[in-house]
Amino acid sequence: MEAVALIILLIVVVGGLLALASSIRIVQQYEHGIVFRFGQVQRGGDLRPGAVRTPGLTAIVPVVERMQKVSRQTITMGVPGQDGITQDNVSVRVDAVVYFRVIDPVKAIVNVHNYGYAVSQVAQTSLRSVIGQADMQELLGEREKINMRLRAIIDEITEGPWGILIERVEIKDVSLPEGMKRSMARQAEAERERRARIITADGEFQASKRLAAAAEIMSQDPAALQLRLLQTVVEVSAEKNSTLVMPLPVEILRFFERAAGGPARTDEEEGEGSKLDLGQRLAKAEEELAKAAEQPSTLESAEDVPPVIGLDEPKRETAQGENRGITSGTPAPEERPDESR
């Protein structure tokens, strides 16, 4: 009898140890434990006391209760690339990243099955919807705006019913067709070339005014022309060239013209009428150059380039002159002589 009692006592002790071991649970710091008693976590529409266990050592009633752990860490989930057509009819492929965490463990377990997969599907469908509502320029240059719109759509579905907070949504990559990439590259190249030409033309326009002003100053003193000629010779000879090109001054040509018996006119008589006009033009050019220097350079559009007479705005007088030339060749019916006479 003693042996039988000892065996029974041993069985009871072992069973108690097994029951105690099965009832003890350890909840990690980043987890919450949801305890289901006979399959219920709520009673009378309210949360049952002790249904949510905080991190640490806890115990449950074996067979009667069951505990399920829920992680409250921020989960990083990649959204697979989605093909779509933008509002301006461009085919793109966009993939994104979603950062979310569980703020209500009971809703995440009770109201939705496999909340991670549910969030992934909502993110994919929302991404397709956002692609269709935006154009290509917004996807490429206004990603922050697209991210906020996408986050608002996903968070509206998941936070209230599922107890999941969407912390951040980021568009990771936008893939464009090869033809569209080549078109954008050609457009950027053409834009840069246009700006370079406008800047070059503006520089030449300002340099021409400076050169005209310098020519006017040097024309007042013939010695300045000689000094400039000698300076040019020095600059050319510094390169150690075997051939030296010497410009022929205009005064030498006038000397030979006088020696040949031409009309002896002084420089003052020759330039008396033209110098005044040239001085006025140069003064006006200096005023315009000073005004242009005070104002900031505006080279943002091609309309800033002054029109070229003869190309941009053809003169109407030429056309009218041609019409008058054509009609003048044929006399009017009233002016024709009477052939019968």
PDB file of N, CA, C and O in Angstrom, residues 254-316:
ATOM      1  N   ARG A 254      45.017 106.347 -97.677  1.00  0.00           N
ATOM      2  CA  ARG A 254      44.672 107.727 -97.986  1.00  0.00           C
ATOM      3  C   ARG A 254      45.880 108.493 -98.544  1.00  0.00           C
ATOM      4  O   ARG A 254      45.730 109.366 -99.408  1.00  0.00           O
ATOM      5  N   PHE A 255      47.080 108.151 -98.061  1.00  0.00           N
ATOM      6  CA  PHE A 255      48.289 108.815 -98.572  1.00  0.00           C
ATOM      7  C   PHE A 255      48.493 108.497-100.052  1.00  0.00           C
ATOM      8  O   PHE A 255      48.768 109.368-100.879  1.00  0.00           O
ATOM      9  N   PHE A 256      48.327 107.193-100.397  1.00  0.00           N
ATOM     10  CA  PHE A 256      48.479 106.811-101.803  1.00  0.00           C
ATOM     11  C   PHE A 256      47.373 107.433-102.655  1.00  0.00           C
ATOM     12  O   PHE A 256      47.585 107.781-103.819  1.00  0.00           O
ATOM     13  N   GLU A 257      46.202 107.592-102.087  1.00  0.00           N
ATOM     14  CA  GLU A 257      45.115 108.218-102.847  1.00  0.00           C
ATOM     15  C   GLU A 257      45.416 109.683-103.138  1.00  0.00           C
ATOM     16  O   GLU A 257      45.189 110.185-104.241  1.00  0.00           O
ATOM     17  N   ARG A 258      45.976 110.353-102.187  1.00  0.00           N
ATOM     18  CA  ARG A 258      46.350 111.746-102.401  1.00  0.00           C
ATOM     19  C   ARG A 258      47.507 111.880-103.403  1.00  0.00           C
ATOM     20  O   ARG A 258      47.541 112.792-104.214  1.00  0.00           O
ATOM     21  N   ALA A 259      48.467 110.925-103.295  1.00  0.00           N
ATOM     22  CA  ALA A 259      49.601 110.967-104.222  1.00  0.00           C
ATOM     23  C   ALA A 259      49.163 110.706-105.653  1.00  0.00           C
ATOM     24  O   ALA A 259      49.765 111.192-106.611  1.00  0.00           O
ATOM     25  N   ALA A 260      48.096 109.947-105.850  1.00  0.00           N
ATOM     26  CA  ALA A 260      47.607 109.655-107.190  1.00  0.00           C
ATOM     27  C   ALA A 260      46.796 110.799-107.777  1.00  0.00           C
ATOM     28  O   ALA A 260      46.319 110.703-108.905  1.00  0.00           O
ATOM     29  N   GLY A 261      46.612 111.865-107.020  1.00  0.00           N
ATOM     30  CA  GLY A 261      45.896 113.022-107.550  1.00  0.00           C
ATOM     31  C   GLY A 261      44.451 113.075-107.156  1.00  0.00           C
ATOM     32  O   GLY A 261      43.664 113.756-107.810  1.00  0.00           O
ATOM     33  N   GLY A 262      44.092 112.361-106.118  1.00  0.00           N
ATOM     34  CA  GLY A 262      42.710 112.390-105.676  1.00  0.00           C
ATOM     35  C   GLY A 262      42.407 113.655-104.925  1.00  0.00           C
ATOM     36  O   GLY A 262      43.296 114.480-104.644  1.00  0.00           O
ATOM     37  N   PRO A 263      41.179 113.880-104.570  1.00  0.00           N
ATOM     38  CA  PRO A 263      40.804 115.090-103.819  1.00  0.00           C
ATOM     39  C   PRO A 263      41.436 115.091-102.452  1.00  0.00           C
ATOM     40  O   PRO A 263      41.345 114.105-101.705  1.00  0.00           O
ATOM     41  N   ALA A 264      42.162 116.132-102.153  1.00  0.00           N
ATOM     42  CA  ALA A 264      42.857 116.228-100.874  1.00  0.00           C
ATOM     43  C   ALA A 264      41.877 116.733 -99.828  1.00  0.00           C
ATOM     44  O   ALA A 264      41.606 117.933 -99.724  1.00  0.00           O
ATOM     45  N   ARG A 265      41.348 115.815 -99.038  1.00  0.00           N
ATOM     46  CA  ARG A 265      40.404 116.150 -97.979  1.00  0.00           C
ATOM     47  C   ARG A 265      41.013 115.777 -96.644  1.00  0.00           C
ATOM     48  O   ARG A 265      41.637 114.723 -96.504  1.00  0.00           O
ATOM     49  N   THR A 266      40.897 116.624 -95.736  1.00  0.00           N
ATOM     50  CA  THR A 266      41.449 116.358 -94.402  1.00  0.00           C
ATOM     51  C   THR A 266      40.559 115.368 -93.658  1.00  0.00           C
ATOM     52  O   THR A 266      39.411 115.117 -94.031  1.00  0.00           O
ATOM     53  N   ASP A 267      41.158 114.826 -92.586  1.00  0.00           N
ATOM     54  CA  ASP A 267      40.399 113.856 -91.776  1.00  0.00           C
ATOM     55  C   ASP A 267      39.221 114.517 -91.074  1.00  0.00           C
ATOM     56  O   ASP A 267      38.179 113.890 -90.867  1.00  0.00           O
ATOM     57  N   GLU A 268      39.407 115.813 -90.746  1.00  0.00           N
ATOM     58  CA  GLU A 268      38.303 116.486 -90.065  1.00  0.00           C
ATOM     59  C   GLU A 268      37.124 116.664 -91.002  1.00  0.00           C
ATOM     60  O   GLU A 268      35.973 116.529 -90.627  1.00  0.00           O
ATOM     61  N   GLU A 269      37.420 116.991 -92.296  1.00  0.00           N
ATOM     62  CA  GLU A 269      36.336 117.170 -93.254  1.00  0.00           C
ATOM     63  C   GLU A 269      35.647 115.848 -93.558  1.00  0.00           C
ATOM     64  O   GLU A 269      34.445 115.800 -93.796  1.00  0.00           O
ATOM     65  N   GLU A 270      36.465 114.781 -93.595  1.00  0.00           N
ATOM     66  CA  GLU A 270      35.851 113.483 -93.931  1.00  0.00           C
ATOM     67  C   GLU A 270      34.972 112.969 -92.803  1.00  0.00           C
ATOM     68  O   GLU A 270      33.931 112.348 -93.029  1.00  0.00           O
ATOM     69  N   GLY A 271      35.436 113.156 -91.570  1.00  0.00           N
ATOM     70  CA  GLY A 271      34.671 112.576 -90.461  1.00  0.00           C
ATOM     71  C   GLY A 271      33.832 113.553 -89.713  1.00  0.00           C
ATOM     72  O   GLY A 271      33.338 113.238 -88.633  1.00  0.00           O
ATOM     73  N   GLU A 272      33.713 114.811 -90.266  1.00  0.00           N
ATOM     74  CA  GLU A 272      32.950 115.827 -89.547  1.00  0.00           C
ATOM     75  C   GLU A 272      31.476 115.456 -89.425  1.00  0.00           C
ATOM     76  O   GLU A 272      30.861 115.618 -88.380  1.00  0.00           O
ATOM     77  N   GLY A 273      30.910 114.943 -90.533  1.00  0.00           N
ATOM     78  CA  GLY A 273      29.485 114.604 -90.493  1.00  0.00           C
ATOM     79  C   GLY A 273      29.214 113.265 -89.831  1.00  0.00           C
ATOM     80  O   GLY A 273      28.266 113.105 -89.086  1.00  0.00           O
ATOM     81  N   SER A 274      30.086 112.284 -90.124  1.00  0.00           N
ATOM     82  CA  SER A 274      29.835 110.940 -89.598  1.00  0.00           C
ATOM     83  C   SER A 274      30.206 110.795 -88.146  1.00  0.00           C
ATOM     84  O   SER A 274      29.627 109.989 -87.414  1.00  0.00           O
ATOM     85  N   LYS A 275      31.248 111.614 -87.690  1.00  0.00           N
ATOM     86  CA  LYS A 275      31.686 111.455 -86.314  1.00  0.00           C
ATOM     87  C   LYS A 275      30.579 111.875 -85.341  1.00  0.00           C
ATOM     88  O   LYS A 275      30.417 111.295 -84.276  1.00  0.00           O
ATOM     89  N   LEU A 276      29.856 112.913 -85.721  1.00  0.00           N
ATOM     90  CA  LEU A 276      28.783 113.356 -84.845  1.00  0.00           C
ATOM     91  C   LEU A 276      27.709 112.287 -84.691  1.00  0.00           C
ATOM     92  O   LEU A 276      27.253 111.991 -83.598  1.00  0.00           O
ATOM     93  N   ASP A 277      27.333 111.679 -85.841  1.00  0.00           N
ATOM     94  CA  ASP A 277      26.339 110.610 -85.753  1.00  0.00           C
ATOM     95  C   ASP A 277      26.869 109.435 -84.956  1.00  0.00           C
ATOM     96  O   ASP A 277      26.156 108.825 -84.142  1.00  0.00           O
ATOM     97  N   LEU A 278      28.140 109.083 -85.194  1.00  0.00           N
ATOM     98  CA  LEU A 278      28.718 107.959 -84.465  1.00  0.00           C
ATOM     99  C   LEU A 278      28.806 108.255 -82.974  1.00  0.00           C
ATOM    100  O   LEU A 278      28.553 107.385 -82.131  1.00  0.00           O
ATOM    101  N   GLY A 279      29.169 109.481 -82.610  1.00  0.00           N
ATOM    102  CA  GLY A 279      29.232 109.842 -81.199  1.00  0.00           C
ATOM    103  C   GLY A 279      27.871 109.757 -80.533  1.00  0.00           C
ATOM    104  O   GLY A 279      27.757 109.277 -79.401  1.00  0.00           O
ATOM    105  N   GLN A 280      26.853 110.212 -81.239  1.00  0.00           N
ATOM    106  CA  GLN A 280      25.518 110.114 -80.670  1.00  0.00           C
ATOM    107  C   GLN A 280      25.103 108.652 -80.480  1.00  0.00           C
ATOM    108  O   GLN A 280      24.521 108.283 -79.462  1.00  0.00           O
ATOM    109  N   ARG A 281      25.409 107.833 -81.495  1.00  0.00           N
ATOM    110  CA  ARG A 281      25.052 106.413 -81.374  1.00  0.00           C
ATOM    111  C   ARG A 281      25.801 105.756 -80.222  1.00  0.00           C
ATOM    112  O   ARG A 281      25.251 104.926 -79.479  1.00  0.00           O
ATOM    113  N   LEU A 282      27.100 106.100 -80.083  1.00  0.00           N
ATOM    114  CA  LEU A 282      27.879 105.499 -79.000  1.00  0.00           C
ATOM    115  C   LEU A 282      27.383 105.978 -77.638  1.00  0.00           C
ATOM    116  O   LEU A 282      27.372 105.212 -76.663  1.00  0.00           O
ATOM    117  N   ALA A 283      27.031 107.244 -77.542  1.00  0.00           N
ATOM    118  CA  ALA A 283      26.495 107.738 -76.274  1.00  0.00           C
ATOM    119  C   ALA A 283      25.203 107.010 -75.896  1.00  0.00           C
ATOM    120  O   ALA A 283      24.991 106.627 -74.741  1.00  0.00           O
ATOM    121  N   LYS A 284      24.352 106.809 -76.899  1.00  0.00           N
ATOM    122  CA  LYS A 284      23.116 106.068 -76.646  1.00  0.00           C
ATOM    123  C   LYS A 284      23.400 104.631 -76.262  1.00  0.00           C
ATOM    124  O   LYS A 284      22.756 104.064 -75.371  1.00  0.00           O
ATOM    125  N   ALA A 285      24.418 104.022 -76.928  1.00  0.00           N
ATOM    126  CA  ALA A 285      24.782 102.634 -76.589  1.00  0.00           C
ATOM    127  C   ALA A 285      25.339 102.538 -75.182  1.00  0.00           C
ATOM    128  O   ALA A 285      25.064 101.576 -74.451  1.00  0.00           O
ATOM    129  N   GLU A 286      26.126 103.555 -74.753  1.00  0.00           N
ATOM    130  CA  GLU A 286      26.652 103.550 -73.390  1.00  0.00           C
ATOM    131  C   GLU A 286      25.525 103.666 -72.373  1.00  0.00           C
ATOM    132  O   GLU A 286      25.549 103.020 -71.322  1.00  0.00           O
ATOM    133  N   GLU A 287      24.524 104.505 -72.658  1.00  0.00           N
ATOM    134  CA  GLU A 287      23.388 104.619 -71.742  1.00  0.00           C
ATOM    135  C   GLU A 287      22.629 103.308 -71.629  1.00  0.00           C
ATOM    136  O   GLU A 287      22.250 102.872 -70.535  1.00  0.00           O
ATOM    137  N   GLU A 288      22.406 102.668 -72.764  1.00  0.00           N
ATOM    138  CA  GLU A 288      21.701 101.371 -72.729  1.00  0.00           C
ATOM    139  C   GLU A 288      22.525 100.331 -71.994  1.00  0.00           C
ATOM    140  O   GLU A 288      21.990  99.493 -71.252  1.00  0.00           O
ATOM    141  N   LEU A 289      23.847 100.331 -72.192  1.00  0.00           N
ATOM    142  CA  LEU A 289      24.709  99.360 -71.511  1.00  0.00           C
ATOM    143  C   LEU A 289      24.702  99.597 -70.005  1.00  0.00           C
ATOM    144  O   LEU A 289      24.711  98.648 -69.208  1.00  0.00           O
ATOM    145  N   ALA A 290      24.697 100.866 -69.585  1.00  0.00           N
ATOM    146  CA  ALA A 290      24.657 101.167 -68.153  1.00  0.00           C
ATOM    147  C   ALA A 290      23.337 100.703 -67.534  1.00  0.00           C
ATOM    148  O   ALA A 290      23.312 100.141 -66.441  1.00  0.00           O
ATOM    149  N   LYS A 291      22.234 100.915 -68.268  1.00  0.00           N
ATOM    150  CA  LYS A 291      20.940 100.442 -67.760  1.00  0.00           C
ATOM    151  C   LYS A 291      20.893  98.921 -67.686  1.00  0.00           C
ATOM    152  O   LYS A 291      20.368  98.357 -66.744  1.00  0.00           O
ATOM    153  N   ALA A 292      21.470  98.261 -68.695  1.00  0.00           N
ATOM    154  CA  ALA A 292      21.479  96.784 -68.688  1.00  0.00           C
ATOM    155  C   ALA A 292      22.346  96.247 -67.572  1.00  0.00           C
ATOM    156  O   ALA A 292      22.067  95.187 -67.009  1.00  0.00           O
ATOM    157  N   ALA A 293      23.430  96.960 -67.210  1.00  0.00           N
ATOM    158  CA  ALA A 293      24.298  96.499 -66.131  1.00  0.00           C
ATOM    159  C   ALA A 293      23.627  96.637 -64.772  1.00  0.00           C
ATOM    160  O   ALA A 293      23.869  95.839 -63.865  1.00  0.00           O
ATOM    161  N   GLU A 294      22.777  97.675 -64.619  1.00  0.00           N
ATOM    162  CA  GLU A 294      22.081  97.846 -63.351  1.00  0.00           C
ATOM    163  C   GLU A 294      20.997  96.817 -63.149  1.00  0.00           C
ATOM    164  O   GLU A 294      20.742  96.390 -62.027  1.00  0.00           O
ATOM    165  N   GLN A 295      20.356  96.394 -64.212  1.00  0.00           N
ATOM    166  CA  GLN A 295      19.269  95.428 -64.102  1.00  0.00           C
ATOM    167  C   GLN A 295      19.830  94.014 -64.124  1.00  0.00           C
ATOM    168  O   GLN A 295      20.833  93.754 -64.782  1.00  0.00           O
ATOM    169  N   PRO A 296      19.202  93.071 -63.370  1.00  0.00           N
ATOM    170  CA  PRO A 296      19.663  91.670 -63.420  1.00  0.00           C
ATOM    171  C   PRO A 296      19.405  91.056 -64.770  1.00  0.00           C
ATOM    172  O   PRO A 296      18.449  91.382 -65.463  1.00  0.00           O
ATOM    173  N   SER A 297      20.303  90.146 -65.135  1.00  0.00           N
ATOM    174  CA  SER A 297      20.176  89.467 -66.440  1.00  0.00           C
ATOM    175  C   SER A 297      19.010  88.514 -66.423  1.00  0.00           C
ATOM    176  O   SER A 297      18.873  87.691 -65.521  1.00  0.00           O
ATOM    177  N   THR A 298      18.136  88.628 -67.388  1.00  0.00           N
ATOM    178  CA  THR A 298      16.972  87.737 -67.516  1.00  0.00           C
ATOM    179  C   THR A 298      17.146  86.886 -68.748  1.00  0.00           C
ATOM    180  O   THR A 298      16.946  87.334 -69.865  1.00  0.00           O
ATOM    181  N   LEU A 299      17.538  85.658 -68.531  1.00  0.00           N
ATOM    182  CA  LEU A 299      17.766  84.737 -69.648  1.00  0.00           C
ATOM    183  C   LEU A 299      16.973  83.457 -69.444  1.00  0.00           C
ATOM    184  O   LEU A 299      17.439  82.367 -69.721  1.00  0.00           O
ATOM    185  N   GLU A 300      15.772  83.592 -68.872  1.00  0.00           N
ATOM    186  CA  GLU A 300      15.004  82.417 -68.576  1.00  0.00           C
ATOM    187  C   GLU A 300      14.242  81.888 -69.775  1.00  0.00           C
ATOM    188  O   GLU A 300      13.920  80.722 -69.845  1.00  0.00           O
ATOM    189  N   SER A 301      13.932  82.736 -70.746  1.00  0.00           N
ATOM    190  CA  SER A 301      13.142  82.285 -71.883  1.00  0.00           C
ATOM    191  C   SER A 301      13.748  82.835 -73.158  1.00  0.00           C
ATOM    192  O   SER A 301      14.526  83.785 -73.153  1.00  0.00           O
ATOM    193  N   ALA A 302      13.352  82.206 -74.257  1.00  0.00           N
ATOM    194  CA  ALA A 302      13.869  82.627 -75.559  1.00  0.00           C
ATOM    195  C   ALA A 302      13.292  83.953 -76.000  1.00  0.00           C
ATOM    196  O   ALA A 302      13.806  84.577 -76.921  1.00  0.00           O
ATOM    197  N   GLU A 303      12.195  84.446 -75.356  1.00  0.00           N
ATOM    198  CA  GLU A 303      11.638  85.734 -75.752  1.00  0.00           C
ATOM    199  C   GLU A 303      12.532  86.902 -75.359  1.00  0.00           C
ATOM    200  O   GLU A 303      12.341  88.018 -75.830  1.00  0.00           O
ATOM    201  N   ASP A 304      13.523  86.658 -74.444  1.00  0.00           N
ATOM    202  CA  ASP A 304      14.418  87.741 -74.038  1.00  0.00           C
ATOM    203  C   ASP A 304      15.396  88.130 -75.131  1.00  0.00           C
ATOM    204  O   ASP A 304      16.006  89.193 -75.075  1.00  0.00           O
ATOM    205  N   VAL A 305      15.607  87.299 -76.128  1.00  0.00           N
ATOM    206  CA  VAL A 305      16.552  87.611 -77.200  1.00  0.00           C
ATOM    207  C   VAL A 305      15.904  88.600 -78.147  1.00  0.00           C
ATOM    208  O   VAL A 305      14.778  88.393 -78.597  1.00  0.00           O
ATOM    209  N   PRO A 306      16.575  89.730 -78.452  1.00  0.00           N
ATOM    210  CA  PRO A 306      15.946  90.722 -79.354  1.00  0.00           C
ATOM    211  C   PRO A 306      15.733  90.145 -80.728  1.00  0.00           C
ATOM    212  O   PRO A 306      16.526  89.335 -81.209  1.00  0.00           O
ATOM    213  N   PRO A 307      14.630  90.505 -81.411  1.00  0.00           N
ATOM    214  CA  PRO A 307      14.351  89.938 -82.733  1.00  0.00           C
ATOM    215  C   PRO A 307      15.353  90.428 -83.765  1.00  0.00           C
ATOM    216  O   PRO A 307      15.890  91.526 -83.688  1.00  0.00           O
ATOM    217  N   VAL A 308      15.615  89.589 -84.737  1.00  0.00           N
ATOM    218  CA  VAL A 308      16.525  89.918 -85.830  1.00  0.00           C
ATOM    219  C   VAL A 308      15.696  90.445 -86.992  1.00  0.00           C
ATOM    220  O   VAL A 308      14.801  89.750 -87.501  1.00  0.00           O
ATOM    221  N   ILE A 309      15.996  91.649 -87.392  1.00  0.00           N
ATOM    222  CA  ILE A 309      15.231  92.274 -88.475  1.00  0.00           C
ATOM    223  C   ILE A 309      15.512  91.531 -89.778  1.00  0.00           C
ATOM    224  O   ILE A 309      16.669  91.302 -90.152  1.00  0.00           O
ATOM    225  N   GLY A 310      14.474  91.166 -90.450  1.00  0.00           N
ATOM    226  CA  GLY A 310      14.621  90.420 -91.702  1.00  0.00           C
ATOM    227  C   GLY A 310      14.350  88.942 -91.536  1.00  0.00           C
ATOM    228  O   GLY A 310      14.041  88.252 -92.494  1.00  0.00           O
ATOM    229  N   LEU A 311      14.460  88.439 -90.241  1.00  0.00           N
ATOM    230  CA  LEU A 311      14.173  87.030 -89.999  1.00  0.00           C
ATOM    231  C   LEU A 311      12.915  86.867 -89.156  1.00  0.00           C
ATOM    232  O   LEU A 311      12.031  86.105 -89.506  1.00  0.00           O
ATOM    233  N   ASP A 312      12.897  87.571 -87.994  1.00  0.00           N
ATOM    234  CA  ASP A 312      11.735  87.436 -87.120  1.00  0.00           C
ATOM    235  C   ASP A 312      10.550  88.255 -87.614  1.00  0.00           C
ATOM    236  O   ASP A 312       9.424  87.803 -87.605  1.00  0.00           O
ATOM    237  N   GLU A 313      10.799  89.516 -88.028  1.00  0.00           N
ATOM    238  CA  GLU A 313       9.716  90.392 -88.472  1.00  0.00           C
ATOM    239  C   GLU A 313      10.066  90.950 -89.839  1.00  0.00           C
ATOM    240  O   GLU A 313      10.756  91.974 -89.960  1.00  0.00           O
ATOM    241  N   PRO A 314       9.703  90.295 -90.892  1.00  0.00           N
ATOM    242  CA  PRO A 314      10.005  90.816 -92.240  1.00  0.00           C
ATOM    243  C   PRO A 314       9.346  92.165 -92.456  1.00  0.00           C
ATOM    244  O   PRO A 314       8.254  92.440 -91.977  1.00  0.00           O
ATOM    245  N   LYS A 315      10.083  93.035 -93.149  1.00  0.00           N
ATOM    246  CA  LYS A 315       9.540  94.355 -93.443  1.00  0.00           C
ATOM    247  C   LYS A 315       8.405  94.265 -94.459  1.00  0.00           C
ATOM    248  O   LYS A 315       8.482  93.516 -95.432  1.00  0.00           O
ATOM    249  N   ARG A 316       7.387  95.006 -94.162  1.00  0.00           N
ATOM    250  CA  ARG A 316       6.244  95.013 -95.070  1.00  0.00           C
ATOM    251  C   ARG A 316       6.460  95.942 -96.258  1.00  0.00           C
ATOM    252  O   ARG A 316       5.796  95.820 -97.279  1.00  0.00           O
TER     253      ARG A 316
END
